Structure formats: C-alpha cells, structure tokens
C-alpha cells in the first residue's frame, strides 16, 4: 500500500483522506498506482452513477473541450437550454437554473423561498428543515443543516430556519399552528443520505405536499443525493407521485464534472427576474453537454430500472447475509442507497474494506456503512459487494 501522508501539508486540513489514491477507473472498478483493483460501492458519494470513464462521457468531454468551454451567461448557451428542457420534462417541473454544486443549488432554493415570503408579505420568514438533515457547507445551507459538527465554530449562522423531526407529519402540523404565518417553505431530503440513509415512512412526502398546498408553503425537495435514478425512480418524490415546487440536483448530474441545478414549478418558477441570481461558471457548455449525455445514457441503458432491481436484490442479499450478525443492528435502503447500522463505531472500516477487501464504502456518522454503488451495477458485482461486506464484518467480530 502507498505510504501516502493523510494530510499533505500543502492542503488545508479540512479532509481526512485515506492513504489510498486512484489513477484510473472503468465502470464499477478503480485502480491504484500499483495496479490493484477495487470494487467501487460508493461512486464518489453518489456521483459516478453511469460508471467511471463511460466512453460516451469521455467523448462528449473531448469533443466539447475542442469546440467551446465557456462564453458566460451573457449569451444563450444551447446545451443549457437542452438540459433544462430534458430535466424539467423528466421531473414535471417548469424552469431550471444551473450552478456548480449541491450547496449552490440549495442556496438557489433558499433564495426562492425568501422571494416567495416577500411576495406573501412575510417579514421574518422561516424555512422548515429536518433533524439530521444535510444540505451543504455554504453559510445558508450549513445553517439549514442539522449537523453540530459541521456548524462548530461558524457562528453566527444564517437565521430563519426551524427544525422538526424527519418523517413526522404531526410535528409539522403542530408547527403550522404555532408558526404557520411565518413559514415560507419546507426543505427536505426524501432519504437522508449523510445521516446514514434514513428512509422516511411511506406517504410522508405526499402528506408534506398536501400540507404545503394547504398552507401555501413551497415544498423544496433536496434530491442532490436521491435524484437521477439513485432510489429506483428518476426522482425519489416520484415514488409517491409528488412533484415539489422546487427541486435541487447535483452529484450524479455531471458524473464527476461539477454541475448543480435548481428546478422550479408553477409560481416558484417565476420568482427570479433579471439580475436576481447568477453564476459565472453555472450552466457552461461543457458541464451541460456532459449532463445531457448522462441523462441519455441513463435512458438508453435503462439505469433507473436497473437501480430499482439491483437495489432490491442488494438489500435482500445483505439482509440475508447479515441477519443476526453480531456487528449489525439494522440494514435498510431505498434503491441503490443502502445503510448498515453497526453496533459499534466503525470509522476504521472504510480503510480496512479498501485495504483488505478491495471494496470502497463510506461510514456515515461514524456508525453506518453507506453503500452507493454506480447505477450500472450488475449481478456479479452486486454479489461481490455482499460477500465482501460480510467478510469485512466477520473480520471484526
Ligand atoms: C442531500 C445533499 N444536499 C446537499 C449536498 C451538498 O452538495 P455539494 O457537496 O455538491 O455542495 C449534499 C452532499 O453530500 C447532499 O448529500
């Protein structure tokens, strides 16, 4: 194994990378400089959904880089318009704004919520957010997140957020009674990824939709991790037939090329006017062309249905293999988003899995193995994931 320092002294000390480095990827596999092969059950945290180095993505990048990278949003960008049309059609939304990351997409959503409040004459607006949520690291998205460790040291945070337990409609109904006049929007992840794949009870999003309609609050779904096929539908809200007023996307949209999107429907889509928001790089021809190619690949290779099928089988396989395992408290998931709760803290397991079992996983909140394999996952790799997770957990019995 490489003797790489965990903290290269030239880099700020905000990450704790494992001392493993990759030089090449293909599909569900990655290779390090020594030629060792790893099975990728994390996809760069739900990003490389169509697999590493997909030939059509490589070709799109190559061709577009040779033609045009950037013109600015002072000019019409045809790839941006195409991407907006495709995404809004898939999501049942009306308009799109493009940026470069998930946090920026959520910032956009939060700005829409403020404009919505202004239209309604709310002076001190509140956005409802969920316990254990994660929405990003910019000031507003950090403030919207329920993560004391991420927030530590950054006070004063942005105010205007109020928290309720995730998955509890009654708590939100109570809030409607106590703070209803000040609330402008509800921001929620359909499945909470960073906090260990917390799946809301079925019917939750539908109930939120009804409450938001009744109260004229914007329903804003953060689909940055759940969107684009990850849960076995194009967007997780679609499991319950829910179309939000605002939806945010990033991660898998560029398969590794940075791009984020904020989609809006109905009156929420009309809130911005010229000058109200912007981004220098947002929606550039390269990122938008790659994202169009990602969507095409997903459709042509049937990856949404594959995520649904493989997700069900992976969950079933893991449950069968880990049933009564002394290290395991619970196994849950939605599509190809799977969490395995451990009895003990397991931060060291990500490195052990990579070193000993050549399997890339993540440990969420210190005690949950999180699996987010590429949506291209096949039967053999799915079975290999189950075998290697079992071997890993057996090794620490
Ligand atoms: C649900 C959710 N929202 C927002 C973000 C922030 O995205 P980014 O890191 O691209 O800013 C993440 C990243 O993990 C996420 O999972």
JSON list of C-alpha atoms in Angstrom, two decimals, residues 222-385:
[
{"chain": "A", "resi": 222, "resn": "UNK", "atom": "CA", "xyz": [-33.24, 18.26, -1.91]},
{"chain": "A", "resi": 223, "resn": "UNK", "atom": "CA", "xyz": [-32.72, 15.44, -4.41]},
{"chain": "A", "resi": 224, "resn": "UNK", "atom": "CA", "xyz": [-28.99, 16.05, -4.64]},
{"chain": "A", "resi": 225, "resn": "UNK", "atom": "CA", "xyz": [-28.24, 12.54, -3.42]},
{"chain": "A", "resi": 226, "resn": "UNK", "atom": "CA", "xyz": [-31.56, 10.78, -4.12]},
{"chain": "A", "resi": 227, "resn": "UNK", "atom": "CA", "xyz": [-32.24, 12.20, -7.59]},
{"chain": "A", "resi": 228, "resn": "UNK", "atom": "CA", "xyz": [-31.34, 10.92, -11.04]},
{"chain": "A", "resi": 229, "resn": "UNK", "atom": "CA", "xyz": [-32.23, 7.29, -10.54]},
{"chain": "A", "resi": 230, "resn": "UNK", "atom": "CA", "xyz": [-30.48, 6.60, -7.24]},
{"chain": "A", "resi": 231, "resn": "UNK", "atom": "CA", "xyz": [-33.62, 5.33, -5.46]},
{"chain": "A", "resi": 232, "resn": "UNK", "atom": "CA", "xyz": [-35.07, 3.47, -8.45]},
{"chain": "A", "resi": 233, "resn": "UNK", "atom": "CA", "xyz": [-37.12, 6.38, -9.88]},
{"chain": "A", "resi": 234, "resn": "UNK", "atom": "CA", "xyz": [-35.80, 9.37, -11.75]},
{"chain": "A", "resi": 235, "resn": "UNK", "atom": "CA", "xyz": [-36.55, 11.39, -8.62]},
{"chain": "A", "resi": 236, "resn": "UNK", "atom": "CA", "xyz": [-37.39, 9.99, -5.19]},
{"chain": "A", "resi": 237, "resn": "UNK", "atom": "CA", "xyz": [-40.56, 12.09, -4.88]},
{"chain": "A", "resi": 238, "resn": "UNK", "atom": "CA", "xyz": [-41.95, 10.12, -7.83]},
{"chain": "A", "resi": 239, "resn": "UNK", "atom": "CA", "xyz": [-42.33, 7.01, -5.65]},
{"chain": "A", "resi": 240, "resn": "UNK", "atom": "CA", "xyz": [-45.29, 8.86, -4.14]},
{"chain": "A", "resi": 241, "resn": "UNK", "atom": "CA", "xyz": [-46.32, 10.85, -7.20]},
{"chain": "A", "resi": 242, "resn": "UNK", "atom": "CA", "xyz": [-45.06, 14.04, -5.54]},
{"chain": "A", "resi": 243, "resn": "UNK", "atom": "CA", "xyz": [-43.94, 16.99, -7.67]},
{"chain": "A", "resi": 244, "resn": "UNK", "atom": "CA", "xyz": [-42.31, 19.64, -5.49]},
{"chain": "A", "resi": 245, "resn": "UNK", "atom": "CA", "xyz": [-42.32, 23.40, -6.10]},
{"chain": "A", "resi": 246, "resn": "UNK", "atom": "CA", "xyz": [-38.52, 23.41, -6.03]},
{"chain": "A", "resi": 247, "resn": "UNK", "atom": "CA", "xyz": [-36.08, 20.55, -6.55]},
{"chain": "A", "resi": 248, "resn": "UNK", "atom": "CA", "xyz": [-32.30, 20.61, -6.23]},
{"chain": "A", "resi": 249, "resn": "UNK", "atom": "CA", "xyz": [-29.86, 18.33, -8.04]},
{"chain": "A", "resi": 250, "resn": "UNK", "atom": "CA", "xyz": [-26.08, 17.96, -8.33]},
{"chain": "A", "resi": 251, "resn": "UNK", "atom": "CA", "xyz": [-23.85, 14.93, -7.69]},
{"chain": "A", "resi": 252, "resn": "UNK", "atom": "CA", "xyz": [-24.79, 12.42, -10.44]},
{"chain": "A", "resi": 253, "resn": "UNK", "atom": "CA", "xyz": [-25.86, 15.10, -12.91]},
{"chain": "A", "resi": 254, "resn": "UNK", "atom": "CA", "xyz": [-22.32, 15.50, -14.28]},
{"chain": "A", "resi": 255, "resn": "UNK", "atom": "CA", "xyz": [-21.00, 12.03, -13.38]},
{"chain": "A", "resi": 256, "resn": "UNK", "atom": "CA", "xyz": [-17.99, 13.80, -11.86]},
{"chain": "A", "resi": 257, "resn": "UNK", "atom": "CA", "xyz": [-17.99, 17.04, -13.82]},
{"chain": "A", "resi": 258, "resn": "UNK", "atom": "CA", "xyz": [-19.22, 19.75, -11.41]},
{"chain": "A", "resi": 259, "resn": "UNK", "atom": "CA", "xyz": [-22.78, 20.86, -12.09]},
{"chain": "A", "resi": 260, "resn": "UNK", "atom": "CA", "xyz": [-25.80, 21.58, -9.91]},
{"chain": "A", "resi": 261, "resn": "UNK", "atom": "CA", "xyz": [-29.36, 22.51, -10.79]},
{"chain": "A", "resi": 262, "resn": "UNK", "atom": "CA", "xyz": [-32.34, 24.10, -9.10]},
{"chain": "A", "resi": 263, "resn": "UNK", "atom": "CA", "xyz": [-35.64, 23.28, -10.82]},
{"chain": "A", "resi": 264, "resn": "UNK", "atom": "CA", "xyz": [-38.88, 25.07, -10.04]},
{"chain": "A", "resi": 265, "resn": "UNK", "atom": "CA", "xyz": [-42.53, 24.60, -10.94]},
{"chain": "A", "resi": 266, "resn": "UNK", "atom": "CA", "xyz": [-45.58, 26.86, -11.06]},
{"chain": "A", "resi": 267, "resn": "UNK", "atom": "CA", "xyz": [-45.33, 30.29, -9.38]},
{"chain": "A", "resi": 268, "resn": "UNK", "atom": "CA", "xyz": [-41.97, 29.36, -7.81]},
{"chain": "A", "resi": 269, "resn": "UNK", "atom": "CA", "xyz": [-40.54, 29.19, -11.34]},
{"chain": "A", "resi": 270, "resn": "UNK", "atom": "CA", "xyz": [-41.43, 32.84, -11.90]},
{"chain": "A", "resi": 271, "resn": "UNK", "atom": "CA", "xyz": [-39.81, 34.31, -8.78]},
{"chain": "A", "resi": 272, "resn": "UNK", "atom": "CA", "xyz": [-36.44, 35.24, -10.25]},
{"chain": "A", "resi": 273, "resn": "UNK", "atom": "CA", "xyz": [-36.14, 38.23, -12.55]},
{"chain": "A", "resi": 274, "resn": "UNK", "atom": "CA", "xyz": [-33.13, 39.52, -14.48]},
{"chain": "A", "resi": 275, "resn": "UNK", "atom": "CA", "xyz": [-30.26, 40.06, -12.06]},
{"chain": "A", "resi": 276, "resn": "UNK", "atom": "CA", "xyz": [-31.76, 38.22, -9.09]},
{"chain": "A", "resi": 277, "resn": "UNK", "atom": "CA", "xyz": [-29.27, 35.36, -9.18]},
{"chain": "A", "resi": 278, "resn": "UNK", "atom": "CA", "xyz": [-26.31, 34.13, -11.21]},
{"chain": "A", "resi": 279, "resn": "UNK", "atom": "CA", "xyz": [-23.11, 32.13, -11.51]},
{"chain": "A", "resi": 280, "resn": "UNK", "atom": "CA", "xyz": [-20.08, 32.70, -13.72]},
{"chain": "A", "resi": 281, "resn": "UNK", "atom": "CA", "xyz": [-19.49, 29.04, -14.50]},
{"chain": "A", "resi": 282, "resn": "UNK", "atom": "CA", "xyz": [-23.05, 27.80, -13.94]},
{"chain": "A", "resi": 283, "resn": "UNK", "atom": "CA", "xyz": [-24.57, 26.12, -16.97]},
{"chain": "A", "resi": 284, "resn": "UNK", "atom": "CA", "xyz": [-21.44, 26.24, -19.11]},
{"chain": "A", "resi": 285, "resn": "UNK", "atom": "CA", "xyz": [-21.45, 24.31, -22.41]},
{"chain": "A", "resi": 286, "resn": "UNK", "atom": "CA", "xyz": [-19.14, 21.55, -21.19]},
{"chain": "A", "resi": 287, "resn": "UNK", "atom": "CA", "xyz": [-21.00, 20.74, -17.97]},
{"chain": "A", "resi": 288, "resn": "UNK", "atom": "CA", "xyz": [-24.41, 20.92, -19.65]},
{"chain": "A", "resi": 289, "resn": "UNK", "atom": "CA", "xyz": [-23.38, 18.75, -22.57]},
{"chain": "A", "resi": 290, "resn": "UNK", "atom": "CA", "xyz": [-21.98, 16.15, -20.21]},
{"chain": "A", "resi": 291, "resn": "UNK", "atom": "CA", "xyz": [-25.17, 16.24, -18.12]},
{"chain": "A", "resi": 292, "resn": "UNK", "atom": "CA", "xyz": [-27.27, 15.78, -21.30]},
{"chain": "A", "resi": 293, "resn": "UNK", "atom": "CA", "xyz": [-25.10, 12.79, -22.12]},
{"chain": "A", "resi": 294, "resn": "UNK", "atom": "CA", "xyz": [-25.55, 11.38, -18.60]},
{"chain": "A", "resi": 295, "resn": "UNK", "atom": "CA", "xyz": [-29.34, 11.58, -18.97]},
{"chain": "A", "resi": 296, "resn": "UNK", "atom": "CA", "xyz": [-29.18, 9.93, -22.41]},
{"chain": "A", "resi": 297, "resn": "UNK", "atom": "CA", "xyz": [-27.01, 7.10, -21.11]},
{"chain": "A", "resi": 298, "resn": "UNK", "atom": "CA", "xyz": [-29.36, 6.56, -18.18]},
{"chain": "A", "resi": 299, "resn": "UNK", "atom": "CA", "xyz": [-32.32, 6.29, -20.54]},
{"chain": "A", "resi": 300, "resn": "UNK", "atom": "CA", "xyz": [-30.64, 4.14, -23.17]},
{"chain": "A", "resi": 301, "resn": "UNK", "atom": "CA", "xyz": [-29.07, 1.75, -20.67]},
{"chain": "A", "resi": 302, "resn": "UNK", "atom": "CA", "xyz": [-32.22, 1.54, -18.52]},
{"chain": "A", "resi": 303, "resn": "UNK", "atom": "CA", "xyz": [-30.29, 2.57, -15.42]},
{"chain": "A", "resi": 304, "resn": "UNK", "atom": "CA", "xyz": [-33.25, 3.78, -13.38]},
{"chain": "A", "resi": 305, "resn": "UNK", "atom": "CA", "xyz": [-34.94, 0.37, -13.64]},
{"chain": "A", "resi": 306, "resn": "UNK", "atom": "CA", "xyz": [-31.58, -1.29, -13.01]},
{"chain": "A", "resi": 307, "resn": "UNK", "atom": "CA", "xyz": [-31.13, 0.75, -9.82]},
{"chain": "A", "resi": 308, "resn": "UNK", "atom": "CA", "xyz": [-34.56, -0.35, -8.64]},
{"chain": "A", "resi": 309, "resn": "UNK", "atom": "CA", "xyz": [-33.91, -4.03, -9.41]},
{"chain": "A", "resi": 310, "resn": "UNK", "atom": "CA", "xyz": [-30.33, -4.19, -8.20]},
{"chain": "A", "resi": 311, "resn": "UNK", "atom": "CA", "xyz": [-31.21, -2.12, -5.15]},
{"chain": "A", "resi": 312, "resn": "UNK", "atom": "CA", "xyz": [-33.92, -4.55, -4.09]},
{"chain": "A", "resi": 313, "resn": "UNK", "atom": "CA", "xyz": [-31.64, -7.53, -4.65]},
{"chain": "A", "resi": 314, "resn": "UNK", "atom": "CA", "xyz": [-28.69, -5.92, -2.89]},
{"chain": "A", "resi": 315, "resn": "UNK", "atom": "CA", "xyz": [-30.85, -5.11, 0.12]},
{"chain": "A", "resi": 316, "resn": "UNK", "atom": "CA", "xyz": [-32.25, -8.63, 0.14]},
{"chain": "A", "resi": 317, "resn": "UNK", "atom": "CA", "xyz": [-28.76, -10.16, -0.22]},
{"chain": "A", "resi": 318, "resn": "UNK", "atom": "CA", "xyz": [-27.33, -8.03, 2.58]},
{"chain": "A", "resi": 319, "resn": "UNK", "atom": "CA", "xyz": [-30.25, -8.76, 4.88]},
{"chain": "A", "resi": 320, "resn": "UNK", "atom": "CA", "xyz": [-29.88, -12.49, 4.27]},
{"chain": "A", "resi": 321, "resn": "UNK", "atom": "CA", "xyz": [-26.09, -12.42, 4.77]},
{"chain": "A", "resi": 322, "resn": "UNK", "atom": "CA", "xyz": [-26.14, -10.13, 7.82]},
{"chain": "A", "resi": 323, "resn": "UNK", "atom": "CA", "xyz": [-29.22, -11.50, 9.53]},
{"chain": "A", "resi": 324, "resn": "UNK", "atom": "CA", "xyz": [-28.29, -11.93, 13.21]},
{"chain": "A", "resi": 325, "resn": "UNK", "atom": "CA", "xyz": [-24.73, -10.77, 12.56]},
{"chain": "A", "resi": 326, "resn": "UNK", "atom": "CA", "xyz": [-23.29, -9.66, 15.90]},
{"chain": "A", "resi": 327, "resn": "UNK", "atom": "CA", "xyz": [-21.89, -6.43, 14.39]},
{"chain": "A", "resi": 328, "resn": "UNK", "atom": "CA", "xyz": [-25.12, -5.36, 12.70]},
{"chain": "A", "resi": 329, "resn": "UNK", "atom": "CA", "xyz": [-28.12, -3.55, 14.15]},
{"chain": "A", "resi": 330, "resn": "UNK", "atom": "CA", "xyz": [-30.16, -2.88, 11.00]},
{"chain": "A", "resi": 331, "resn": "UNK", "atom": "CA", "xyz": [-29.96, -2.91, 7.21]},
{"chain": "A", "resi": 332, "resn": "UNK", "atom": "CA", "xyz": [-32.14, -0.50, 5.26]},
{"chain": "A", "resi": 333, "resn": "UNK", "atom": "CA", "xyz": [-32.27, 1.17, 1.90]},
{"chain": "A", "resi": 334, "resn": "UNK", "atom": "CA", "xyz": [-34.09, 2.71, -0.98]},
{"chain": "A", "resi": 335, "resn": "UNK", "atom": "CA", "xyz": [-32.90, 1.67, -4.44]},
{"chain": "A", "resi": 336, "resn": "UNK", "atom": "CA", "xyz": [-29.12, 1.80, -4.57]},
{"chain": "A", "resi": 337, "resn": "UNK", "atom": "CA", "xyz": [-28.85, 3.81, -1.37]},
{"chain": "A", "resi": 338, "resn": "UNK", "atom": "CA", "xyz": [-28.14, 1.40, 1.46]},
{"chain": "A", "resi": 339, "resn": "UNK", "atom": "CA", "xyz": [-27.22, 1.86, 5.12]},
{"chain": "A", "resi": 340, "resn": "UNK", "atom": "CA", "xyz": [-25.97, -0.83, 7.51]},
{"chain": "A", "resi": 341, "resn": "UNK", "atom": "CA", "xyz": [-26.12, 0.30, 11.14]},
{"chain": "A", "resi": 342, "resn": "UNK", "atom": "CA", "xyz": [-23.29, -1.11, 13.24]},
{"chain": "A", "resi": 343, "resn": "UNK", "atom": "CA", "xyz": [-23.37, -1.93, 16.92]},
{"chain": "A", "resi": 344, "resn": "UNK", "atom": "CA", "xyz": [-20.09, -0.12, 17.48]},
{"chain": "A", "resi": 345, "resn": "UNK", "atom": "CA", "xyz": [-18.36, 2.90, 15.95]},
{"chain": "A", "resi": 346, "resn": "UNK", "atom": "CA", "xyz": [-16.79, 1.78, 12.69]},
{"chain": "A", "resi": 347, "resn": "UNK", "atom": "CA", "xyz": [-14.85, 4.71, 11.22]},
{"chain": "A", "resi": 348, "resn": "UNK", "atom": "CA", "xyz": [-11.83, 2.46, 10.63]},
{"chain": "A", "resi": 349, "resn": "UNK", "atom": "CA", "xyz": [-13.88, 0.09, 8.44]},
{"chain": "A", "resi": 350, "resn": "UNK", "atom": "CA", "xyz": [-13.64, 2.20, 5.27]},
{"chain": "A", "resi": 351, "resn": "UNK", "atom": "CA", "xyz": [-9.85, 1.80, 5.22]},
{"chain": "A", "resi": 352, "resn": "UNK", "atom": "CA", "xyz": [-9.98, -1.84, 6.25]},
{"chain": "A", "resi": 353, "resn": "UNK", "atom": "CA", "xyz": [-12.53, -2.57, 3.49]},
{"chain": "A", "resi": 354, "resn": "UNK", "atom": "CA", "xyz": [-10.35, -0.88, 0.87]},
{"chain": "A", "resi": 355, "resn": "UNK", "atom": "CA", "xyz": [-7.07, -2.45, 2.01]},
{"chain": "A", "resi": 356, "resn": "UNK", "atom": "CA", "xyz": [-8.17, -5.97, 2.78]},
{"chain": "A", "resi": 357, "resn": "UNK", "atom": "CA", "xyz": [-11.26, -6.48, 0.67]},
{"chain": "A", "resi": 358, "resn": "UNK", "atom": "CA", "xyz": [-10.70, -4.00, -2.18]},
{"chain": "A", "resi": 359, "resn": "UNK", "atom": "CA", "xyz": [-14.15, -2.61, -1.55]},
{"chain": "A", "resi": 360, "resn": "UNK", "atom": "CA", "xyz": [-14.92, 1.12, -1.41]},
{"chain": "A", "resi": 361, "resn": "UNK", "atom": "CA", "xyz": [-17.54, 2.07, 1.14]},
{"chain": "A", "resi": 362, "resn": "UNK", "atom": "CA", "xyz": [-18.24, 5.03, 3.37]},
{"chain": "A", "resi": 363, "resn": "UNK", "atom": "CA", "xyz": [-19.04, 5.28, 7.08]},
{"chain": "A", "resi": 364, "resn": "UNK", "atom": "CA", "xyz": [-21.81, 7.79, 7.73]},
{"chain": "A", "resi": 365, "resn": "UNK", "atom": "CA", "xyz": [-21.98, 9.48, 11.15]},
{"chain": "A", "resi": 366, "resn": "UNK", "atom": "CA", "xyz": [-19.36, 7.07, 12.46]},
{"chain": "A", "resi": 367, "resn": "UNK", "atom": "CA", "xyz": [-21.58, 4.01, 12.77]},
{"chain": "A", "resi": 368, "resn": "UNK", "atom": "CA", "xyz": [-23.37, 3.28, 9.49]},
{"chain": "A", "resi": 369, "resn": "UNK", "atom": "CA", "xyz": [-21.83, 1.63, 6.45]},
{"chain": "A", "resi": 370, "resn": "UNK", "atom": "CA", "xyz": [-23.20, 3.53, 3.46]},
{"chain": "A", "resi": 371, "resn": "UNK", "atom": "CA", "xyz": [-23.32, 1.90, 0.03]},
{"chain": "A", "resi": 372, "resn": "UNK", "atom": "CA", "xyz": [-23.99, 3.98, -3.08]},
{"chain": "A", "resi": 373, "resn": "UNK", "atom": "CA", "xyz": [-22.75, 1.86, -5.99]},
{"chain": "A", "resi": 374, "resn": "UNK", "atom": "CA", "xyz": [-22.97, 3.00, -9.60]},
{"chain": "A", "resi": 375, "resn": "UNK", "atom": "CA", "xyz": [-26.42, 2.53, -11.17]},
{"chain": "A", "resi": 376, "resn": "UNK", "atom": "CA", "xyz": [-24.76, 0.30, -13.77]},
{"chain": "A", "resi": 377, "resn": "UNK", "atom": "CA", "xyz": [-24.25, -2.37, -11.08]},
{"chain": "A", "resi": 378, "resn": "UNK", "atom": "CA", "xyz": [-24.52, -5.93, -12.44]},
{"chain": "A", "resi": 379, "resn": "UNK", "atom": "CA", "xyz": [-25.33, -9.24, -10.74]},
{"chain": "A", "resi": 380, "resn": "UNK", "atom": "CA", "xyz": [-21.72, -10.37, -10.24]},
{"chain": "A", "resi": 381, "resn": "UNK", "atom": "CA", "xyz": [-20.60, -7.09, -8.69]},
{"chain": "A", "resi": 382, "resn": "UNK", "atom": "CA", "xyz": [-23.72, -6.97, -6.52]},
{"chain": "A", "resi": 383, "resn": "UNK", "atom": "CA", "xyz": [-22.93, -10.44, -5.17]},
{"chain": "A", "resi": 384, "resn": "UNK", "atom": "CA", "xyz": [-19.29, -9.45, -4.67]},
{"chain": "A", "resi": 385, "resn": "UNK", "atom": "CA", "xyz": [-20.39, -6.43, -2.58]}
]
